[in-house]
């Protein structure tokens, strides 16, 4: 073992003997218990408190939160770290009461695996003509369509963050012709990456399937609208697994109704839960799932949370730090 | 370059200058043209003839066939190689008029990619509770089900040939808990492999999803019947992407009707095309596709056909040689 590695190991030992203090957990969607159990294993001395039973708020140094209510952070003067209980940080960045401490997001392997499986499912369903077979079944009809080799299906992934890049890589490994688009210069193995400087037309023009993986920021709100749908070839499919507000829903409905878009698979919507009278429910070419393409898996993500706490205690930046100004 | 490699390269040059002779193409399902074009590129001097326009049958040395009619081979006295236009060779092995020449099957990358995509689709659909969301959509209902991490879904793949092993590997790489079963000792990366000597009970007992990838042979006909379905836990799902005759369809229908099986995704059936009055059409927990999980892709498979012809011309065994006695 090299001296450097020894030194690092010693440092970890010293740091983990320091008492980490208290953490406040807040979510109206997630059960606290799996997090308590998983974090107990990693950081036995961490004092895990579930909002609103926080005891003395001045003892709270860490916050593990999903969509905390406005003003939530004001009560905690000694916060050193906020961890967002998911990948999409829009509920933290689109507010003006954020404390001036590092903000970290979760991006565990379990979450990536779930997102990958969701998008693979949706892409394969279109590439293998499954909607036609689903309809043929209702007609009791053996409706053969000769399969196309996978490399003839062109899939565009817009947004090449951690999740978008993982999805694009998985699609390319499976054999699809995958292109990626991002506002920044990105490199993803097996994927032809482009930057969207001015327009998207070069990217959209020959896609069979467009997958939205962009975060919700001030710049991406309703970014996918009539222009984007018009830029796709007739019959193209659209998959949204990031945030509903990135899409102009009226434009999406119009493109689906006039047949320019051949179908959409939507996990996220402008307003959730989707109201029972929303037109999407009755559109045969729309596949709906209730915002669960990907979730944080406590058993796997707790490791990252514990590591971020250790990093903060040793004066370093936490994992997966975000820039509230950029919004991701 | 080593001497051995030089010798091999020289040998190839010599051999490929030899005139390969004529090939007869027979299929009622595949277009000959893509094969003619693709083979022309690899073996420009090959004389490609489409049945029944075969000219002088004594000039035919190679047969590229899918389900040739009984007696087909008798007319070709100088055959040196039969290539099956697909992976499943049951239509060649279950007959008594096979010539005594090497029989080769196709197993190209395009075919493997298609099969992998089909089974991934079917497994993810169950693992991610998609049938529930498909039903909820018809009720216009936002029906949330908290996702389970992929490693909690146990998938069993029975039949670890080229396609079965590729499917099992892809499922394991995606994050599923994958087990494999084969009559022979097999090793597949990331997959816990078992041999089925006496019974299957150890394999079936805790599976969430069973995937059949066995070839159709005398030994596998109706092998998946009531015993196998009873051995699965209540609510398990079944996927068949190999051959319909490997399954006892009456037992499958009974297991689906009494609720012991939670669902089935079927690409293949005892009789194809499935007749319009078959009970499967009306069963909501059955997903039907018309035998297209995987097909041979001429552009990719022609390379293997050309290589097998070159090997035969140089006195060697062709690629993917099968044993008609074993049936695969």
XYZ file of C-alpha atoms in Angstrom:
656
model
C 0.000 0.000 0.000
C 1.401 3.422 -0.854
C 2.024 6.099 1.766
C -0.661 8.268 0.220
C -3.320 5.629 0.634
C -2.280 5.023 4.245
C -2.557 8.700 5.004
C -6.042 8.845 3.511
C -7.148 5.828 5.522
C -5.819 7.399 8.747
C -7.654 10.608 7.946
C -10.935 8.743 7.489
C -10.448 6.980 10.812
C -9.829 10.263 12.622
C -12.779 11.961 10.979
C -15.280 9.176 11.543
C -14.535 9.257 15.268
C -15.813 12.857 15.387
C -19.448 13.101 16.493
C -21.463 14.108 13.435
C -24.353 15.812 15.294
C -27.996 15.833 14.180
C -29.688 15.485 10.785
C -33.246 16.576 10.010
C -35.294 14.492 7.554
C -38.185 16.058 5.641
C -40.326 14.500 2.913
C -44.021 14.087 2.280
C -43.291 11.285 -0.198
C -40.594 9.128 1.383
C -40.676 6.953 4.468
C -37.996 8.060 6.980
C -37.462 4.591 8.469
C -35.369 3.025 5.643
C -33.135 6.120 5.766
C -32.756 5.921 9.538
C -31.779 2.246 9.307
C -29.402 2.694 6.371
C -27.667 5.764 7.833
C -27.354 4.104 11.244
C -25.156 1.485 9.620
C -22.879 4.025 7.988
C -22.784 6.682 10.727
C -23.885 5.080 14.023
C -23.466 8.333 15.973
C -25.588 10.460 13.637
C -28.661 11.765 15.466
C -31.489 11.171 12.946
C -34.524 13.400 13.534
C -37.730 13.438 11.502
C -39.482 16.779 10.961
C -41.435 18.121 12.833
C -39.912 16.280 15.846
C -36.570 18.036 15.609
C -35.855 18.813 19.277
C -33.400 21.689 19.597
C -33.011 22.992 16.022
C -29.604 24.503 16.838
C -28.183 20.959 17.068
C -29.169 20.226 13.457
C -26.177 20.403 11.124
C -27.489 18.422 8.149
C -30.786 18.419 6.247
C -31.986 15.512 4.074
C -35.026 16.922 2.340
C -37.534 16.529 -0.488
C -39.544 19.642 -1.400
C -39.360 21.369 2.006
C -42.041 24.012 2.578
C -41.118 27.723 2.180
C -39.262 29.022 5.227
C -38.211 25.523 6.263
C -34.519 26.359 6.505
C -34.912 29.554 8.598
C -35.273 27.575 11.826
C -31.935 25.807 11.435
C -29.113 28.290 12.111
C -26.267 25.801 12.243
C -26.860 23.933 8.996
C -23.689 22.892 7.188
C -25.162 20.805 4.372
C -28.460 20.311 2.548
C -28.940 17.004 0.711
C -31.751 16.829 -1.820
C -33.585 13.490 -1.589
C -33.432 12.930 -5.332
C -31.741 13.876 -8.576
C -33.975 16.770 -9.687
C -33.160 19.769 -7.505
C -35.710 22.199 -8.987
C -37.747 22.330 -5.760
C -34.624 23.610 -3.987
C -33.202 25.924 -6.624
C -36.449 27.684 -7.565
C -36.778 29.439 -4.165
C -35.164 32.355 -2.361
C -34.824 30.958 1.175
C -31.926 28.586 0.573
C -29.190 28.721 3.246
C -25.658 29.612 2.166
C -24.244 26.095 2.604
C -23.310 23.372 0.095
C -26.335 21.815 -1.614
C -25.880 18.200 -2.649
C -28.133 16.008 -4.764
C -28.441 12.254 -4.738
C -27.296 10.225 -7.665
C -26.942 6.666 -6.475
C -26.568 3.548 -8.553
C -30.064 2.357 -7.695
C -31.585 5.569 -9.045
C -29.522 5.356 -12.228
C -30.518 1.706 -12.734
C -34.214 2.542 -12.356
C -34.040 5.458 -14.797
C -32.118 3.349 -17.297
C -34.707 0.579 -17.115
C -37.582 3.030 -17.606
C -36.145 4.687 -20.708
C -34.989 1.364 -22.206
C -38.525 0.058 -21.778
C -40.079 3.085 -23.470
C -37.559 3.187 -26.336
C -37.709 -0.567 -27.029
C -41.512 -0.437 -26.954
C -41.467 2.022 -29.849
C -38.488 0.540 -31.715
C -40.090 -2.926 -31.655
C -43.572 -1.670 -32.750
C -45.188 -2.821 -29.511
C -48.059 -0.272 -29.622
C -49.206 -1.895 -32.895
C -49.238 -5.332 -31.275
C -51.091 -3.990 -28.219
C -53.796 -2.677 -30.555
C -53.804 -5.822 -32.705
C -54.408 -7.924 -29.593
C -57.661 -6.056 -28.915
C -58.708 -6.908 -32.494
C -57.640 -10.575 -31.930
C -55.342 -10.121 -34.891
C -51.958 -11.703 -35.702
C -50.454 -8.545 -37.180
C -46.868 -9.260 -38.279
C -44.425 -6.380 -38.816
C -40.937 -7.366 -39.915
C -38.484 -6.120 -37.254
C -35.907 -3.491 -38.154
C -32.340 -3.936 -36.868
C -31.887 -1.790 -33.745
C -29.155 0.335 -35.322
C -31.768 1.684 -37.738
C -33.661 3.356 -34.877
C -32.257 6.827 -34.187
C -32.709 7.949 -30.608
C -31.913 11.484 -29.446
C -31.288 12.134 -25.761
C -31.472 15.801 -24.751
C -29.784 16.557 -21.418
C -26.567 14.641 -20.760
C -26.260 14.965 -16.995
C -25.521 11.902 -14.869
C -28.888 10.281 -15.630
C -29.081 11.385 -19.279
C -25.579 10.134 -20.021
C -26.307 6.799 -18.306
C -29.464 6.388 -20.378
C -27.710 7.323 -23.642
C -24.864 4.881 -22.955
C -27.259 2.034 -22.188
C -29.220 2.662 -25.396
C -26.016 2.708 -27.454
C -24.750 -0.507 -25.821
C -28.018 -2.205 -26.715
C -27.447 -1.336 -30.384
C -29.490 1.804 -31.068
C -28.155 4.748 -33.092
C -27.916 7.298 -30.275
C -27.268 11.032 -30.444
C -27.008 13.361 -27.449
C -27.681 17.074 -27.044
C -26.568 19.293 -24.175
C -25.932 22.986 -23.587
C -22.394 22.087 -22.582
C -19.693 20.122 -24.400
C -20.177 16.474 -23.380
C -18.562 13.168 -24.244
C -20.558 9.975 -23.854
C -19.120 6.637 -25.101
C -20.863 5.408 -28.258
C -23.008 8.546 -28.514
C -22.654 11.347 -31.066
C -22.850 14.438 -28.852
C -23.848 17.946 -30.005
C -24.106 21.299 -28.242
C -27.315 23.245 -28.690
C -25.975 26.703 -29.328
C -28.554 28.306 -31.592
C -31.160 25.802 -32.610
C -31.912 22.116 -32.406
C -32.750 21.478 -36.058
C -29.591 19.513 -36.901
C -30.308 17.284 -33.952
C -34.025 16.687 -34.453
C -34.307 16.294 -38.222
C -33.908 12.520 -38.524
C -34.769 11.202 -35.071
C -37.227 8.365 -34.583
C -37.445 8.938 -30.828
C -36.661 12.003 -28.671
C -35.942 11.452 -24.967
C -36.045 14.437 -22.596
C -33.586 14.175 -19.704
C -33.072 17.907 -19.027
C -33.361 19.331 -15.507
C -36.006 21.968 -14.792
C -34.329 25.367 -14.609
C -35.308 28.909 -15.526
C -33.864 28.241 -18.978
C -35.533 24.901 -19.655
C -39.081 25.774 -18.550
C -41.389 24.979 -21.520
C -38.282 24.677 -23.709
C -39.728 21.638 -25.503
C -42.623 23.160 -27.407
C -44.071 23.481 -30.893
C -40.679 24.326 -32.456
C -39.121 21.135 -31.184
C -42.031 18.918 -32.144
C -42.190 20.512 -35.610
C -38.457 19.821 -36.014
C -38.976 16.086 -35.581
C -39.910 13.923 -38.583
C -43.585 12.991 -38.895
C -44.407 9.968 -36.755
C -41.540 10.450 -34.281
C -42.099 9.477 -30.639
C -41.418 11.525 -27.502
C -40.382 10.262 -24.057
C -40.312 12.508 -20.984
C -38.675 11.144 -17.843
C -37.363 14.361 -16.296
C -39.844 17.127 -15.422
C -43.244 17.974 -16.867
C -42.620 21.719 -16.783
C -39.807 21.406 -19.342
C -42.542 20.652 -21.902
C -45.229 22.911 -23.335
C -48.098 20.498 -22.743
C -50.532 22.291 -25.064
C -48.035 22.020 -27.921
C -47.468 18.339 -27.098
C -51.198 17.619 -27.146
C -51.587 19.459 -30.473
C -48.669 17.543 -32.068
C -50.086 14.215 -30.868
C -53.617 15.059 -32.021
C -52.681 16.171 -35.528
C -50.576 13.026 -35.979
C -47.235 14.773 -36.409
C -46.025 13.011 -33.264
C -46.644 9.260 -33.388
C -46.761 8.758 -29.636
C -45.532 9.854 -26.234
C -44.455 8.075 -23.059
C -44.833 10.448 -20.127
C -43.759 9.922 -16.538
C -43.997 13.597 -15.569
C -46.551 16.345 -16.128
C -47.076 20.062 -15.720
C -49.417 19.363 -12.798
C -49.153 16.178 -10.743
C -51.047 14.089 -10.015
C -52.575 14.352 -13.474
C -56.221 15.359 -13.017
C -58.867 12.776 -14.021
C -60.173 15.061 -16.789
C -56.776 15.641 -18.448
C -56.908 14.865 -22.205
C -53.817 12.570 -21.989
C -55.852 9.797 -20.361
C -58.031 9.262 -23.434
C -55.285 9.566 -26.047
C -54.464 6.104 -27.313
C -50.953 7.111 -28.408
C -49.963 8.313 -24.905
C -48.426 5.917 -22.348
C -48.732 7.286 -18.796
C -46.804 6.376 -15.646
C -47.247 8.239 -12.330
C -43.834 9.917 -11.830
C -41.745 6.946 -10.786
C -39.241 6.481 -13.618
C -36.591 6.816 -10.964
C -36.519 7.164 -7.199
C -33.785 7.267 -4.625
C -33.127 3.853 -3.116
C -32.255 4.473 0.569
C -30.190 1.300 0.957
C -27.885 2.479 -1.826
C -28.092 6.270 -1.499
C -27.391 6.350 2.243
C -23.755 5.564 1.439
C -23.492 8.811 -0.538
C -25.239 10.811 2.181
C -22.853 9.442 4.819
C -19.874 10.189 2.607
C -21.043 13.778 2.031
C -21.423 14.257 5.792
C -17.895 12.911 6.356
C -16.557 15.240 3.661
C -18.259 18.265 5.278
C -16.890 17.273 8.696
C -13.407 17.218 7.209
C -13.890 20.615 5.564
C -14.348 19.386 1.996
C -17.115 19.701 -0.582
C -19.862 17.046 -0.469
C -20.594 14.634 -3.329
C -22.751 15.730 -6.286
C -22.631 19.399 -5.278
C -24.985 21.596 -7.296
C -24.828 25.246 -8.298
C -28.110 26.905 -7.263
C -27.422 29.713 -9.740
C -27.311 27.328 -12.696
C -30.130 25.266 -11.292
C -28.395 21.843 -11.494
C 3.065 -10.843 -36.995
C 3.716 -14.470 -36.021
C 4.348 -17.161 -38.613
C 1.070 -18.859 -37.704
C -0.965 -15.757 -38.431
C 0.824 -15.229 -41.755
C 0.077 -18.771 -42.781
C -3.596 -18.351 -41.949
C -3.804 -15.115 -43.929
C -2.168 -16.746 -46.957
C -4.526 -19.647 -46.729
C -7.548 -17.324 -46.749
C -6.241 -15.566 -49.831
C -5.769 -18.820 -51.672
C -9.156 -20.135 -50.669
C -11.141 -17.022 -51.480
C -9.812 -17.129 -55.062
C -11.466 -20.537 -55.497
C -14.874 -20.365 -57.211
C -17.485 -21.138 -54.570
C -20.178 -22.523 -56.918
C -23.936 -22.136 -56.443
C -26.152 -21.568 -53.392
C -29.872 -22.270 -53.257
C -32.070 -19.965 -51.171
C -35.406 -21.196 -49.795
C -37.790 -19.389 -47.466
C -41.469 -18.563 -47.471
C -40.880 -15.832 -44.870
C -37.736 -13.995 -45.954
C -37.057 -11.854 -48.978
C -34.129 -13.260 -50.991
C -32.980 -9.881 -52.315
C -31.245 -8.541 -49.170
C -29.372 -11.862 -48.950
C -28.312 -11.719 -52.579
C -27.019 -8.176 -52.154
C -25.242 -8.853 -48.862
C -23.627 -12.117 -50.033
C -22.556 -10.515 -53.316
C -20.387 -8.134 -51.303
C -18.713 -10.909 -49.334
C -18.443 -13.579 -52.044
C -18.757 -11.881 -55.467
C -18.364 -15.182 -57.350
C -21.079 -17.044 -55.448
C -23.921 -18.030 -57.795
C -27.065 -17.108 -55.794
C -30.189 -18.994 -56.924
C -33.669 -18.671 -55.456
C -35.841 -21.794 -55.268
C -37.571 -22.944 -57.467
C -35.375 -21.276 -60.147
C -32.331 -23.389 -59.370
C -31.099 -24.277 -62.882
C -28.929 -27.402 -62.802
C -29.315 -28.719 -59.222
C -25.996 -30.583 -59.458
C -24.186 -27.245 -59.411
C -25.680 -26.363 -55.998
C -23.179 -26.839 -53.183
C -24.768 -24.714 -50.452
C -28.309 -24.340 -49.147
C -29.546 -21.302 -47.187
C -32.981 -22.362 -46.014
C -35.876 -21.691 -43.660
C -38.338 -24.556 -43.147
C -37.744 -26.309 -46.481
C -40.572 -28.663 -47.524
C -40.139 -32.431 -47.038
C -37.942 -33.955 -49.732
C -36.345 -30.586 -50.509
C -32.777 -31.829 -50.124
C -33.157 -34.965 -52.282
C -32.731 -32.982 -55.517
C -29.338 -31.591 -54.536
C -26.741 -34.370 -54.758
C -23.652 -32.224 -54.369
C -24.595 -30.278 -51.247
C -21.679 -29.560 -48.909
C -23.383 -27.296 -46.362
C -26.875 -26.426 -45.123
C -27.298 -23.088 -43.367
C -30.473 -22.578 -41.348
C -31.865 -19.071 -41.867
C -32.291 -18.484 -38.143
C -31.289 -19.589 -34.652
C -33.961 -22.229 -33.980
C -33.142 -25.310 -36.012
C -36.136 -27.446 -35.022
C -37.604 -27.375 -38.533
C -34.384 -29.010 -39.768
C -33.685 -31.454 -36.962
C -37.205 -32.842 -36.622
C -37.149 -34.568 -40.041
C -35.568 -37.663 -41.587
C -34.488 -36.331 -44.990
C -31.503 -34.282 -43.855
C -28.389 -34.722 -46.030
C -25.210 -35.981 -44.376
C -23.365 -32.635 -44.519
C -22.581 -30.027 -41.858
C -25.676 -28.125 -40.681
C -25.013 -24.591 -39.538
C -27.341 -22.132 -37.809
C -27.227 -18.369 -37.853
C -26.403 -16.450 -34.758
C -25.450 -12.960 -35.838
C -25.108 -9.869 -33.697
C -28.260 -8.332 -35.137
C -30.321 -11.344 -34.100
C -28.827 -11.323 -30.611
C -29.500 -7.581 -30.251
C -33.145 -8.037 -31.256
C -33.691 -10.929 -28.846
C -32.021 -9.011 -26.036
C -34.230 -5.985 -26.632
C -37.384 -8.112 -26.655
C -36.680 -9.884 -23.380
C -35.453 -6.690 -21.667
C -38.716 -5.026 -22.684
C -40.841 -7.862 -21.307
C -38.864 -8.195 -18.050
C -38.749 -4.450 -17.355
C -42.477 -4.173 -18.078
C -43.185 -6.594 -15.238
C -40.426 -5.428 -12.887
C -41.628 -1.822 -13.176
C -45.342 -2.691 -12.717
C -46.266 -1.400 -16.166
C -49.357 -3.639 -16.573
C -50.866 -1.881 -13.526
C -50.271 1.532 -15.098
C -51.708 0.366 -18.424
C -54.885 -0.647 -16.595
C -54.943 2.512 -14.455
C -54.779 4.638 -17.592
C -58.040 3.121 -18.831
C -59.598 4.098 -15.481
C -58.070 7.617 -15.815
C -56.375 6.953 -12.509
C -53.029 8.184 -11.133
C -52.142 4.895 -9.428
C -48.739 5.255 -7.742
C -46.732 2.133 -6.841
C -43.393 2.769 -5.140
C -40.672 1.247 -7.365
C -38.572 -1.624 -6.070
C -34.814 -1.563 -6.721
C -34.047 -3.770 -9.741
C -31.849 -6.147 -7.738
C -34.967 -7.198 -5.812
C -36.505 -8.689 -8.969
C -35.383 -12.292 -9.442
C -35.332 -13.394 -13.053
C -34.726 -17.000 -14.097
C -33.551 -17.749 -17.632
C -33.948 -21.388 -18.687
C -31.806 -22.350 -21.675
C -28.340 -20.788 -21.763
C -27.437 -21.173 -25.429
C -26.033 -18.221 -27.369
C -29.295 -16.254 -27.177
C -30.221 -17.303 -23.627
C -26.765 -16.415 -22.291
C -26.846 -13.031 -24.060
C -30.251 -12.280 -22.557
C -29.176 -13.355 -19.051
C -26.021 -11.226 -19.230
C -27.940 -8.150 -20.373
C -30.474 -8.541 -17.555
C -27.690 -8.907 -14.985
C -25.851 -5.861 -16.348
C -29.015 -3.822 -16.005
C -29.165 -4.708 -12.306
C -31.616 -7.608 -12.007
C -30.958 -10.652 -9.804
C -30.514 -13.241 -12.563
C -30.295 -17.014 -12.313
C -29.759 -19.384 -15.234
C -30.741 -23.016 -15.785
C -29.400 -25.368 -18.447
C -29.066 -29.114 -18.953
C -25.339 -28.590 -19.324
C -22.782 -26.905 -17.073
C -22.698 -23.244 -18.122
C -20.926 -20.107 -16.973
C -22.483 -16.721 -17.662
C -20.942 -13.552 -16.151
C -23.057 -12.111 -13.336
C -25.521 -15.010 -13.474
C -25.909 -17.812 -10.918
C -26.047 -20.892 -13.159
C -27.580 -24.251 -12.229
C -27.903 -27.577 -14.041
C -31.306 -29.188 -14.161
C -30.484 -32.773 -13.343
C -33.558 -34.086 -11.548
C -36.019 -31.284 -10.920
C -36.323 -27.539 -11.247
C -37.711 -26.778 -7.800
C -34.550 -25.164 -6.401
C -34.521 -22.889 -9.425
C -38.188 -21.911 -9.566
C -39.047 -21.455 -5.889
C -38.335 -17.750 -5.487
C -38.446 -16.371 -9.035
C -40.481 -13.306 -9.915
C -40.104 -13.882 -13.657
C -39.301 -17.030 -15.675
C -37.906 -16.591 -19.202
C -37.921 -19.578 -21.581
C -34.982 -19.604 -24.001
C -34.768 -23.370 -24.620
C -34.612 -24.792 -28.140
C -37.356 -27.147 -29.324
C -36.042 -30.707 -29.239
C -37.529 -34.120 -28.534
C -36.612 -33.566 -24.889
C -38.031 -30.067 -24.469
C -41.402 -30.570 -26.173
C -44.090 -29.513 -23.634
C -41.387 -29.523 -20.945
C -42.775 -26.328 -19.396
C -46.092 -27.511 -18.018
C -48.146 -27.659 -14.826
C -45.174 -28.838 -12.711
C -43.089 -25.849 -13.687
C -45.878 -23.305 -13.216
C -46.790 -24.858 -9.838
C -43.131 -24.560 -8.805
C -43.166 -20.782 -9.290
C -44.381 -18.513 -6.478
C -47.936 -17.185 -6.785
C -48.047 -14.112 -9.021
C -44.873 -14.930 -10.976
C -44.699 -13.946 -14.634
C -43.706 -16.069 -17.629
C -41.983 -14.966 -20.834
C -41.625 -17.237 -23.880
C -39.354 -16.070 -26.678
C -38.131 -19.435 -28.009
C -40.696 -21.926 -29.313
C -44.369 -22.400 -28.474
C -44.151 -26.188 -28.489
C -41.787 -26.149 -25.485
C -44.815 -25.095 -23.413
C -47.922 -27.051 -22.482
C -50.391 -24.360 -23.529
C -53.355 -25.863 -21.661
C -51.355 -25.819 -18.433
C -50.285 -22.225 -19.118
C -53.867 -21.126 -19.692
C -55.000 -22.878 -16.503
C -52.220 -21.261 -14.422
C -53.058 -17.814 -15.815
C -56.804 -18.270 -15.280
C -56.599 -19.444 -11.678
C -54.282 -16.544 -10.840
C -51.265 -18.618 -9.866
C -49.356 -17.019 -12.751
C -49.603 -13.235 -12.699
C -49.016 -12.745 -16.412
C -47.345 -13.994 -19.569
C -45.575 -12.373 -22.495
C -45.692 -14.710 -25.465
C -43.970 -14.344 -28.808
C -44.433 -17.980 -29.838
C -47.315 -20.429 -29.750
C -48.156 -24.082 -30.259
C -49.878 -23.172 -33.541
C -48.938 -20.067 -35.495
C -50.438 -17.789 -36.505
C -52.560 -17.856 -33.368
C -56.157 -18.481 -34.442
C -58.667 -15.643 -33.888
C -60.645 -17.751 -31.398
C -57.657 -18.662 -29.203
C -58.332 -17.840 -25.510
C -55.045 -15.880 -25.180
C -56.471 -12.923 -27.103
C -59.062 -12.146 -24.444
C -56.845 -12.709 -21.390
C -55.892 -9.335 -19.979
C -52.748 -10.695 -18.315
C -51.313 -12.013 -21.610
C -49.122 -9.820 -23.848
C -48.955 -11.163 -27.412
C -46.446 -10.503 -30.192
C -46.510 -12.345 -33.543
C -43.250 -14.390 -33.460
C -40.714 -11.642 -34.115
C -38.698 -11.417 -30.894
C -35.677 -12.043 -33.061
C -35.003 -12.448 -36.752
C -31.907 -12.848 -38.828
C -30.635 -9.539 -40.167
C -29.214 -10.277 -43.668
C -26.796 -7.325 -43.647
C -25.139 -8.747 -40.519
C -25.692 -12.480 -40.920
C -24.359 -12.673 -44.495
C -20.858 -12.280 -43.081
C -21.290 -15.525 -41.112
C -22.755 -17.346 -44.118
C -19.821 -16.268 -46.288
C -17.358 -17.318 -43.590
C -18.994 -20.754 -43.283
C -18.768 -21.226 -47.070
C -15.080 -20.277 -46.980
C -14.479 -22.722 -44.120
C -16.202 -25.544 -46.039
C -14.164 -24.752 -49.166
C -11.000 -25.082 -47.108
C -12.140 -28.374 -45.591
C -13.041 -27.063 -42.145
C -16.239 -27.044 -40.065
C -18.620 -24.113 -40.642
C -19.561 -21.612 -37.923
C -22.289 -22.448 -35.389
C -22.404 -26.109 -36.396
C -25.285 -28.035 -34.837
C -25.686 -31.671 -33.860
C -28.911 -32.969 -35.477
C -28.963 -35.805 -32.940
C -29.105 -33.417 -29.979
C -31.393 -31.069 -31.838
C -29.366 -27.869 -31.287
